[in-house]
Amino acid sequence: GDTAFLHASGGIDYQWFPAQSLNNSSISNPQAYPTNTTDYVVVVSDKNGCVDTDTLRINVNPLPIVTITSDATICATSRIQLDASGGVSYSWSPANYLSDPNIPNPTAFPIMPTTYTVLVTDANGCQNTGVINISINPLPSAHVSPDAAICPGNSAQLWADGGVNYIWYPDSSLSCANCPDPIATPTETTTYQVSIINGFGCMVTKYVTVTV
């Protein structure tokens, strides 16, 4: 993918071979863009018609083979570790919301769907790129019942909404642990934690205190 600048001198007429990967094979300083290692021969003629030749080799190093994390979907506010290999140096962009854009395996915490591109450079200075698309699912829009106060022996109706699955803890004084609306009958003041999970599998945690 790179271009090499050739140069010959000593005559008035120049012919380069092979001509296929040159921008102009009849000048002293053509540009070469070979796709693999190539020996170029230049035939130089002076004003007396005398001819000489010379040869040079352009070595073409392969591009690095970039191995990269597959596209992924995360929940809003979550993090994901990206990973690339195949080179000796790495540069990720956009650099926003990355723990370090110049390492092979930064942690990403994007706030919106983002396409990350990594530029990988190998020991020969050759470069190649890889791309990761990170999609983001929303968190539940969750609500819970307000804190409550009860007398000993009484109960309080708790509730949560905004999800498809609910996990309450501690559950020893609840009528159910996996429903949206358990009845709480604590014997002492208790703070209940409810994990609310939406259809994307994303979760938020809320708290309700029942004072006895």
CSV table of C-alpha atoms in Angstrom, one decimal:
chain,number,residue,atom,x,y,z
A,1,GLY,CA,0.0,0.0,0.0
A,2,ASP,CA,3.0,2.4,0.3
A,3,THR,CA,4.9,4.1,-2.5
A,4,ALA,CA,8.6,4.0,-3.0
A,5,PHE,CA,10.5,6.8,-4.8
A,6,LEU,CA,13.1,5.4,-7.3
A,7,HIS,CA,16.0,7.5,-8.7
A,8,ALA,CA,18.6,6.9,-11.4
A,9,SER,CA,21.2,9.3,-12.9
A,10,GLY,CA,24.0,9.4,-15.4
A,11,GLY,CA,22.2,9.6,-18.7
A,12,ILE,CA,19.5,11.3,-20.8
A,13,ASP,CA,17.2,8.5,-21.4
A,14,TYR,CA,15.7,6.0,-18.8
A,15,GLN,CA,13.7,2.9,-19.1
A,16,TRP,CA,12.5,1.0,-16.0
A,17,PHE,CA,11.3,-2.6,-15.9
A,18,PRO,CA,8.9,-4.0,-14.9
A,19,ALA,CA,6.7,-1.0,-15.8
A,20,GLN,CA,3.4,-2.3,-14.4
A,21,SER,CA,3.8,-0.9,-10.9
A,22,LEU,CA,5.4,2.4,-11.9
A,23,ASN,CA,3.7,5.7,-12.4
A,24,ASN,CA,6.1,6.4,-15.4
A,25,SER,CA,8.7,4.0,-16.6
A,26,SER,CA,10.4,6.5,-18.9
A,27,ILE,CA,11.7,9.0,-16.3
A,28,SER,CA,14.7,9.0,-14.0
A,29,ASN,CA,12.7,9.2,-10.8
A,30,PRO,CA,9.4,7.2,-11.0
A,31,GLN,CA,7.2,6.3,-8.1
A,32,ALA,CA,6.8,2.5,-7.5
A,33,TYR,CA,3.9,0.9,-5.8
A,34,PRO,CA,4.6,-2.9,-5.9
A,35,THR,CA,2.3,-5.3,-4.1
A,36,ASN,CA,5.2,-7.8,-3.4
A,37,THR,CA,9.0,-7.7,-3.4
A,38,THR,CA,10.2,-6.6,-6.8
A,39,ASP,CA,13.5,-6.2,-8.6
A,40,TYR,CA,13.5,-3.1,-10.8
A,41,VAL,CA,16.0,-2.8,-13.7
A,42,VAL,CA,16.8,0.6,-15.1
A,43,VAL,CA,18.4,1.0,-18.6
A,44,VAL,CA,20.2,4.3,-18.9
A,45,SER,CA,21.4,5.8,-22.2
A,46,ASP,CA,23.8,8.8,-22.5
A,47,LYS,CA,24.1,11.3,-25.3
A,48,ASN,CA,26.5,9.1,-27.2
A,49,GLY,CA,24.1,6.2,-27.2
A,50,CYS,CA,26.0,4.2,-24.7
A,51,VAL,CA,23.9,2.1,-22.4
A,52,ASP,CA,24.3,0.8,-18.8
A,53,THR,CA,22.0,-0.9,-16.4
A,54,ASP,CA,21.4,-1.1,-12.7
A,55,THR,CA,19.1,-3.0,-10.5
A,56,LEU,CA,17.4,-2.3,-7.2
A,57,ARG,CA,15.1,-4.3,-5.0
A,58,ILE,CA,12.0,-3.0,-3.2
A,59,ASN,CA,11.2,-5.3,-0.3
A,60,VAL,CA,7.5,-5.3,0.5
A,61,ASN,CA,6.7,-6.3,4.0
A,62,PRO,CA,3.2,-7.8,4.7
A,63,LEU,CA,0.6,-5.8,6.6
A,64,PRO,CA,0.1,-6.9,10.2
A,65,ILE,CA,-2.8,-9.4,10.7
A,66,VAL,CA,-5.1,-7.7,13.2
A,67,THR,CA,-7.1,-9.9,15.5
A,68,ILE,CA,-9.8,-7.9,17.4
A,69,THR,CA,-12.7,-8.2,19.8
A,70,SER,CA,-16.0,-9.0,18.2
A,71,ASP,CA,-18.8,-6.5,18.0
A,72,ALA,CA,-20.7,-6.3,21.3
A,73,THR,CA,-23.7,-4.9,23.1
A,74,ILE,CA,-23.5,-3.6,26.7
A,75,CYS,CA,-25.9,-2.0,29.1
A,76,ALA,CA,-25.8,1.8,29.6
A,77,THR,CA,-23.1,2.8,32.3
A,78,SER,CA,-21.4,-0.6,31.8
A,79,ARG,CA,-17.8,-1.2,30.8
A,80,ILE,CA,-16.2,-3.6,28.3
A,81,GLN,CA,-12.6,-4.5,27.6
A,82,LEU,CA,-11.5,-4.2,24.0
A,83,ASP,CA,-8.6,-6.3,22.7
A,84,ALA,CA,-6.4,-6.2,19.6
A,85,SER,CA,-3.3,-8.1,18.7
A,86,GLY,CA,-0.9,-8.4,15.7
A,87,GLY,CA,1.5,-5.5,16.2
A,88,VAL,CA,3.9,-3.8,18.6
A,89,SER,CA,2.0,-0.5,19.0
A,90,TYR,CA,-1.7,0.4,19.1
A,91,SER,CA,-3.7,3.6,18.7
A,92,TRP,CA,-7.5,3.5,19.4
A,93,SER,CA,-10.0,6.2,18.2
A,94,PRO,CA,-12.1,7.8,19.3
A,95,ALA,CA,-10.0,8.1,22.5
A,96,ASN,CA,-13.0,9.4,24.6
A,97,TYR,CA,-14.2,7.0,27.2
A,98,LEU,CA,-11.2,4.7,26.9
A,99,SER,CA,-8.9,3.9,29.9
A,100,ASP,CA,-5.9,4.2,27.6
A,101,PRO,CA,-6.0,4.6,23.8
A,102,ASN,CA,-2.4,3.5,23.3
A,103,ILE,CA,-2.5,-0.1,24.7
A,104,PRO,CA,-3.8,-3.3,23.0
A,105,ASN,CA,-6.6,-3.9,25.6
A,106,PRO,CA,-8.2,-0.7,26.9
A,107,THR,CA,-11.4,-0.6,28.9
A,108,ALA,CA,-14.2,1.2,27.1
A,109,PHE,CA,-17.2,2.9,28.9
A,110,PRO,CA,-19.1,4.6,26.0
A,111,ILE,CA,-22.2,6.7,26.8
A,112,MET,CA,-23.6,6.1,23.3
A,113,PRO,CA,-23.2,3.5,20.5
A,114,THR,CA,-19.6,3.8,19.3
A,115,THR,CA,-17.4,2.4,16.5
A,116,TYR,CA,-13.8,2.0,17.7
A,117,THR,CA,-11.0,1.8,15.2
A,118,VAL,CA,-7.6,0.6,16.2
A,119,LEU,CA,-4.5,1.3,14.2
A,120,VAL,CA,-1.9,-1.5,14.6
A,121,THR,CA,1.7,-1.0,13.8
A,122,ASP,CA,4.1,-3.9,13.5
A,123,ALA,CA,7.9,-4.1,13.9
A,124,ASN,CA,8.5,-3.2,10.3
A,125,GLY,CA,6.4,0.0,10.6
A,126,CYS,CA,3.6,-1.5,8.5
A,127,GLN,CA,0.1,-0.6,9.7
A,128,ASN,CA,-3.4,-2.1,9.5
A,129,THR,CA,-6.7,-1.4,11.2
A,130,GLY,CA,-9.5,-3.2,13.0
A,131,VAL,CA,-13.0,-2.0,13.9
A,132,ILE,CA,-15.3,-2.8,16.8
A,133,ASN,CA,-18.9,-1.7,17.0
A,134,ILE,CA,-20.3,-1.3,20.5
A,135,SER,CA,-24.1,-1.0,20.9
A,136,ILE,CA,-25.8,0.2,24.1
A,137,ASN,CA,-29.0,-1.1,25.6
A,138,PRO,CA,-30.9,1.2,28.0
A,139,LEU,CA,-31.2,0.6,31.7
A,140,PRO,CA,-34.7,0.0,33.1
A,141,SER,CA,-36.8,3.1,33.8
A,142,ALA,CA,-37.5,1.8,37.3
A,143,HIS,CA,-39.5,3.1,40.3
A,144,VAL,CA,-40.2,1.6,43.7
A,145,SER,CA,-42.6,2.2,46.5
A,146,PRO,CA,-41.7,4.9,49.1
A,147,ASP,CA,-40.2,4.1,52.5
A,148,ALA,CA,-42.9,3.0,54.9
A,149,ALA,CA,-43.4,2.8,58.7
A,150,ILE,CA,-45.4,0.1,60.4
A,151,CYS,CA,-46.2,-1.1,63.9
A,152,PRO,CA,-45.0,-4.5,65.1
A,153,GLY,CA,-47.0,-7.3,63.6
A,154,ASN,CA,-48.3,-5.2,60.7
A,155,SER,CA,-47.2,-5.4,57.0
A,156,ALA,CA,-46.3,-3.0,54.2
A,157,GLN,CA,-47.1,-3.4,50.6
A,158,LEU,CA,-43.9,-2.9,48.5
A,159,TRP,CA,-43.8,-2.6,44.8
A,160,ALA,CA,-41.4,-1.9,41.9
A,161,ASP,CA,-41.9,-1.4,38.2
A,162,GLY,CA,-40.0,-0.8,35.0
A,163,GLY,CA,-38.7,-4.3,34.5
A,164,VAL,CA,-39.6,-7.9,33.5
A,165,ASN,CA,-37.8,-9.6,36.4
A,166,TYR,CA,-37.4,-8.6,40.0
A,167,ILE,CA,-35.1,-9.9,42.8
A,168,TRP,CA,-35.8,-8.7,46.4
A,169,TYR,CA,-33.3,-9.1,49.2
A,170,PRO,CA,-33.5,-10.0,52.1
A,171,ASP,CA,-36.5,-12.1,51.3
A,172,SER,CA,-37.1,-13.8,54.7
A,173,SER,CA,-39.8,-11.4,55.7
A,174,LEU,CA,-41.3,-11.0,52.2
A,175,SER,CA,-44.3,-12.8,50.7
A,176,CYS,CA,-42.3,-13.4,47.5
A,177,ALA,CA,-38.8,-12.6,46.4
A,178,ASN,CA,-39.2,-12.6,42.6
A,179,CYS,CA,-42.4,-10.7,42.1
A,180,PRO,CA,-42.9,-6.9,41.6
A,181,ASP,CA,-45.1,-6.4,44.6
A,182,PRO,CA,-44.2,-8.4,47.7
A,183,ILE,CA,-45.8,-7.9,51.1
A,184,ALA,CA,-43.2,-7.1,53.8
A,185,THR,CA,-43.7,-8.2,57.4
A,186,PRO,CA,-40.4,-7.4,59.1
A,187,THR,CA,-39.9,-7.7,62.9
A,188,GLU,CA,-37.4,-4.9,62.9
A,189,THR,CA,-36.5,-2.0,60.7
A,190,THR,CA,-35.3,-3.4,57.4
A,191,THR,CA,-33.9,-1.9,54.1
A,192,TYR,CA,-34.9,-4.0,51.2
A,193,GLN,CA,-32.9,-4.1,47.9
A,194,VAL,CA,-34.7,-4.8,44.7
A,195,SER,CA,-32.8,-5.6,41.4
A,196,ILE,CA,-35.0,-4.6,38.5
A,197,ILE,CA,-34.1,-6.2,35.1
A,198,ASN,CA,-35.5,-5.2,31.8
A,199,GLY,CA,-36.0,-7.2,28.6
A,200,PHE,CA,-32.4,-6.4,27.5
A,201,GLY,CA,-31.0,-8.0,30.6
A,202,CYS,CA,-29.9,-4.6,32.0
A,203,MET,CA,-30.3,-4.0,35.7
A,204,VAL,CA,-30.7,-1.2,38.2
A,205,THR,CA,-30.9,-1.5,42.0
A,206,LYS,CA,-33.3,0.4,44.2
A,207,TYR,CA,-33.9,0.4,48.0
A,208,VAL,CA,-36.9,0.6,50.2
A,209,THR,CA,-36.8,0.9,54.0
A,210,VAL,CA,-39.6,-0.3,56.2
A,211,THR,CA,-39.3,1.1,59.7
A,212,VAL,CA,-40.9,-0.9,62.5
